[in-house]
Tab-separated table of C-alpha atoms in Angstrom:
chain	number	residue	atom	x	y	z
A	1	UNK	CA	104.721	161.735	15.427
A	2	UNK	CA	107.935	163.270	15.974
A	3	UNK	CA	111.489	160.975	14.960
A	4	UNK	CA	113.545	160.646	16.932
A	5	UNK	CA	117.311	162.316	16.130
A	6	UNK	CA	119.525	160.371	14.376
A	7	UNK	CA	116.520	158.666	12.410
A	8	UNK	CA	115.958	159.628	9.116
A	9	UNK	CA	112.671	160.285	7.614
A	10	UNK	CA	112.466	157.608	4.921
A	11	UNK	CA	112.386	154.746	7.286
A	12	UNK	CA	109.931	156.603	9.497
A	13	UNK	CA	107.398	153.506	8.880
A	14	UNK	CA	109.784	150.719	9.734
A	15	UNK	CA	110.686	152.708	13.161
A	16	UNK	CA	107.023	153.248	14.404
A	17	UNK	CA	106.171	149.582	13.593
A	18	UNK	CA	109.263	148.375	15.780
A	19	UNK	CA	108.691	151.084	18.439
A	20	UNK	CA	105.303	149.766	18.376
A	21	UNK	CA	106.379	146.290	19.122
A	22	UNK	CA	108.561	147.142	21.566
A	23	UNK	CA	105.946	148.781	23.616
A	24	UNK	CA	103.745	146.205	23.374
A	25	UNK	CA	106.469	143.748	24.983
A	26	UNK	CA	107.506	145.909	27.617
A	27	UNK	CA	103.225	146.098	28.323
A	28	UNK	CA	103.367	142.523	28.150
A	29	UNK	CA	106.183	142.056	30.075
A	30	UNK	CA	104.798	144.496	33.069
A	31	UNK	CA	101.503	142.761	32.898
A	32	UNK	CA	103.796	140.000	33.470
A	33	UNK	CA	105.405	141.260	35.930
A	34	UNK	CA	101.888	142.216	38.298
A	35	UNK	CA	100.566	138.866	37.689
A	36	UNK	CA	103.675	137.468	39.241
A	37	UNK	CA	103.480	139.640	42.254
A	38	UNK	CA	100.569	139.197	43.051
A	39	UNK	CA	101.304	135.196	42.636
A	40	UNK	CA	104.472	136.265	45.117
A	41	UNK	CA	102.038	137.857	47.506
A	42	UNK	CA	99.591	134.473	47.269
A	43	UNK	CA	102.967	132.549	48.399
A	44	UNK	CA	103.619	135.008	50.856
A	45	UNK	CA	100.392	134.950	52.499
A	46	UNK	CA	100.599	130.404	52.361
A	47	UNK	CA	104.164	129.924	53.052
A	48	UNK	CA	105.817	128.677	55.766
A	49	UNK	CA	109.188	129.472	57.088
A	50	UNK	CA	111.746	126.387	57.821
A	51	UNK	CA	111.541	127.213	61.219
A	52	UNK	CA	108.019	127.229	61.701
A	53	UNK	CA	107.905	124.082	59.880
A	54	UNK	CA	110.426	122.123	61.953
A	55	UNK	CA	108.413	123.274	64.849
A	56	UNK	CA	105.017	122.399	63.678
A	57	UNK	CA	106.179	119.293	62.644
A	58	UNK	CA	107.944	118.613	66.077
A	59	UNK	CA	104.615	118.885	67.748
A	60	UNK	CA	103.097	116.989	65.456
A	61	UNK	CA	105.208	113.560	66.426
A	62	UNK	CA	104.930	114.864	70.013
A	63	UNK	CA	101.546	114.556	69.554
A	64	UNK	CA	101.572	111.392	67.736
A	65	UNK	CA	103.398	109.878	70.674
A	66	UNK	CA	101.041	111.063	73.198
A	67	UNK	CA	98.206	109.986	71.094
A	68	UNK	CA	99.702	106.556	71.338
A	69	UNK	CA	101.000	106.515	75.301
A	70	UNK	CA	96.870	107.662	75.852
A	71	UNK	CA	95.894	104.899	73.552
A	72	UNK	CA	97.569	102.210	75.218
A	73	UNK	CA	96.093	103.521	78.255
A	74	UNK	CA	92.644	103.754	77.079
A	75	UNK	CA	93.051	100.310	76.341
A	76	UNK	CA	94.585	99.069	79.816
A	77	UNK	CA	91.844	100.703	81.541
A	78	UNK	CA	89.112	99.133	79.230
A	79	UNK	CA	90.529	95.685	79.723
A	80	UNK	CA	90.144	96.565	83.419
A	81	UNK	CA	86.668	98.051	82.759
A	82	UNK	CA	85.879	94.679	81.432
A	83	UNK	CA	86.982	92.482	83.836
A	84	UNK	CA	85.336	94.500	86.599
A	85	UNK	CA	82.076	94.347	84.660
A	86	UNK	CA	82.557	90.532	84.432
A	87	UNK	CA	82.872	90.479	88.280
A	88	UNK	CA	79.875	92.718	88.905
A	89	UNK	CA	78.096	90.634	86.332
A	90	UNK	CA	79.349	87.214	88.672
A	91	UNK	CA	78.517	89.019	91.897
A	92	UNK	CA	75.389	89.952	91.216
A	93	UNK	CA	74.239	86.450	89.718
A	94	UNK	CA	75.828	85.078	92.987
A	95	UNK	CA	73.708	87.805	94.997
A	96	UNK	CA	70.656	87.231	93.175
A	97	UNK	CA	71.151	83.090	94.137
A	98	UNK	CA	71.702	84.018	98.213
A	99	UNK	CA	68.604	86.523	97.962
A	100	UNK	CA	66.521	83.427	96.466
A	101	UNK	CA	68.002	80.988	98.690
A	102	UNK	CA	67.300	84.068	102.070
A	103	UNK	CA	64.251	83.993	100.471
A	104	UNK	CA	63.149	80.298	100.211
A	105	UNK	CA	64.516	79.804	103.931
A	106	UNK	CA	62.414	83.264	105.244
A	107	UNK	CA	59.401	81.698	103.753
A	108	UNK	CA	60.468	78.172	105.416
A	109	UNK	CA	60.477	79.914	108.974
A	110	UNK	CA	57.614	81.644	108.417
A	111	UNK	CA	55.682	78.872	107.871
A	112	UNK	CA	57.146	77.397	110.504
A	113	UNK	CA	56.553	80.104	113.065
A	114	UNK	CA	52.591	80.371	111.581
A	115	UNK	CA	52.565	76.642	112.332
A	116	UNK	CA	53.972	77.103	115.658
A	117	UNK	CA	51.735	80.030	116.251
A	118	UNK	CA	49.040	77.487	115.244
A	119	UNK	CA	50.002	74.980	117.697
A	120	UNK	CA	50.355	77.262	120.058
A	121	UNK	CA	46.804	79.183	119.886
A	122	UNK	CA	45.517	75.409	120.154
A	123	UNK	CA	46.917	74.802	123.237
A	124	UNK	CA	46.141	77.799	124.383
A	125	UNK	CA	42.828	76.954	123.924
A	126	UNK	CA	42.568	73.818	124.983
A	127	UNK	CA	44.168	74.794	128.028
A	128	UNK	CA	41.497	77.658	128.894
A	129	UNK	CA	38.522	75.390	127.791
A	130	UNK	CA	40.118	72.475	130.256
A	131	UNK	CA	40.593	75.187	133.056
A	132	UNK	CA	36.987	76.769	133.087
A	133	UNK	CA	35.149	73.501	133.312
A	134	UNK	CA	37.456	71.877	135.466
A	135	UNK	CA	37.749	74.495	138.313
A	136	UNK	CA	37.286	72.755	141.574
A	137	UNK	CA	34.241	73.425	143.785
A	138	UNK	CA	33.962	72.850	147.103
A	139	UNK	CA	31.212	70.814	146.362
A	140	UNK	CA	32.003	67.861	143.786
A	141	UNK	CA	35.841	67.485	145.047
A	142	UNK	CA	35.359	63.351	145.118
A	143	UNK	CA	35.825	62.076	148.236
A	144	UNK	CA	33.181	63.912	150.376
A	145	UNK	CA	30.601	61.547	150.114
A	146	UNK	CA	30.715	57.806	151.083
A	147	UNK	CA	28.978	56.441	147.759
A	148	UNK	CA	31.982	58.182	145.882
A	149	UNK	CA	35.088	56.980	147.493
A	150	UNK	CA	38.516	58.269	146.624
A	151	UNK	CA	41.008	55.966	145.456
A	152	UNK	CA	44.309	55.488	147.839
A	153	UNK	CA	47.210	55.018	146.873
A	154	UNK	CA	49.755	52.180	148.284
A	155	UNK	CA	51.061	55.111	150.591
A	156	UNK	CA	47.790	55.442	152.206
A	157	UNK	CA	47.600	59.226	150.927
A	158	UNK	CA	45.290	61.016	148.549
A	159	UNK	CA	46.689	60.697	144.826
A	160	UNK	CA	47.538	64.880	144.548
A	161	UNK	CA	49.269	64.339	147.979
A	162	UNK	CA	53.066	64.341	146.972
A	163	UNK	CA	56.141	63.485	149.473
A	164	UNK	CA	58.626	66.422	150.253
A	165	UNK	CA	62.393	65.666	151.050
A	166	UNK	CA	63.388	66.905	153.821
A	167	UNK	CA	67.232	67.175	155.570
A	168	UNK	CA	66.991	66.541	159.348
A	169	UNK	CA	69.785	66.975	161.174
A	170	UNK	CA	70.658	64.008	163.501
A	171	UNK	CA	73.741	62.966	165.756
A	172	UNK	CA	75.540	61.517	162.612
A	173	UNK	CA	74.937	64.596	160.793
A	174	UNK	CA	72.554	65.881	157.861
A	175	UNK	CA	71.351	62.821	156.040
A	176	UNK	CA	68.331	63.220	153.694
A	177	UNK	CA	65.232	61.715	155.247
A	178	UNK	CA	62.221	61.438	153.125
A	179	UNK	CA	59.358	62.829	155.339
A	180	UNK	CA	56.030	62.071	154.697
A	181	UNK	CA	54.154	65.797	155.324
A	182	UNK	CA	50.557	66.752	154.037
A	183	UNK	CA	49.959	70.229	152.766
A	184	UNK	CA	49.661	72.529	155.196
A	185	UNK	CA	51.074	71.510	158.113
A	186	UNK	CA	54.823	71.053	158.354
A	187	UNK	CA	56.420	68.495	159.810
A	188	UNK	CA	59.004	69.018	163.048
């Protein structure tokens, strides 16, 4: 290796040993030096500016407050939820009482109308097996023959004969008169 001027040659071994160590700290030193730029370049790449910061942190309580106001509403409207489930809940026990009570007073009027119905096809019948037997003939009307007489009334008329009123006009005026007319020929 060539010395350097100015250095002599009997300390050539003392030189090369510190110019040795000196270039391995200034290798050191730039190995240093890339290692900490490329840590620079890591804090590059994750930092933040003050700005940015500020404004993400800004939002952030915006959002916080928002996050409360929708709270506080989420829990208005689930008090009101609950009340109106409590009145559905009341309503409908109250509706299902009125159906049971439509219920029990439908079946009461049914009954009542199958009854009636009842009654009614009785009479019915009893009236069409009284009115086929019972038609009048000609024949067996009482009356016709002597050893059957028909009872008279105080009147002196047959018992199905009934009185009419009748208005006749006289020289005082109308005045009900109770005429005595049979059927079928009226009275002058």
């Amino acid at each position: 290796m060539a010395t350097p001027l100015g250095w002599s040659q009997g300390g050539s071994g003392s030189v090369c040993l510190a110019f040795d160590q000196l270039r391995d700290v200034i290798e050191s030193q730039e190995e240093l030096i890339h290692q900490l730029r490329n840590v620079m370049v890591l804090q590059d790449e994750n930092f933040v500016s003050k700005e940015e910061f500020h404004a993400v942190e800004k939002k952030l309580v915006e959002e916080k407050a928002a996050h409360a106001k929708t709270k506080a509403l989420l829990a208005k409207e689930e008090e009101k939820l609950q009340f109106a489930l409590g009145e559905v809940e009341v309503l409908s026990k109250q509706l299902e009482k009125e159906k049971r009570a439509f219920e029990k007073a439908l079946s009461s009027v049914k009954s009542k109308v199958l009854q009636e119905s009842g009654k009614k096809d009785q009479l019915i019948t009893k009236c069409n097996g009284r009115r086929e037997p019972h038609a009048p003939h000609h024949g067996s009307i009482r009356g016709f023959f002597p050893n059957n007489p028909v009872p008279v009334s105080r009147a002196g008329f047959h018992p199905t004969f009934c009185p009419r009123m009748r208005i006749q006009a006289g020289p005082c005026g109308p005045h009900p008169r109770k005429s005595l007319q049979g059927p079928g020929r009226p009275r002058k």
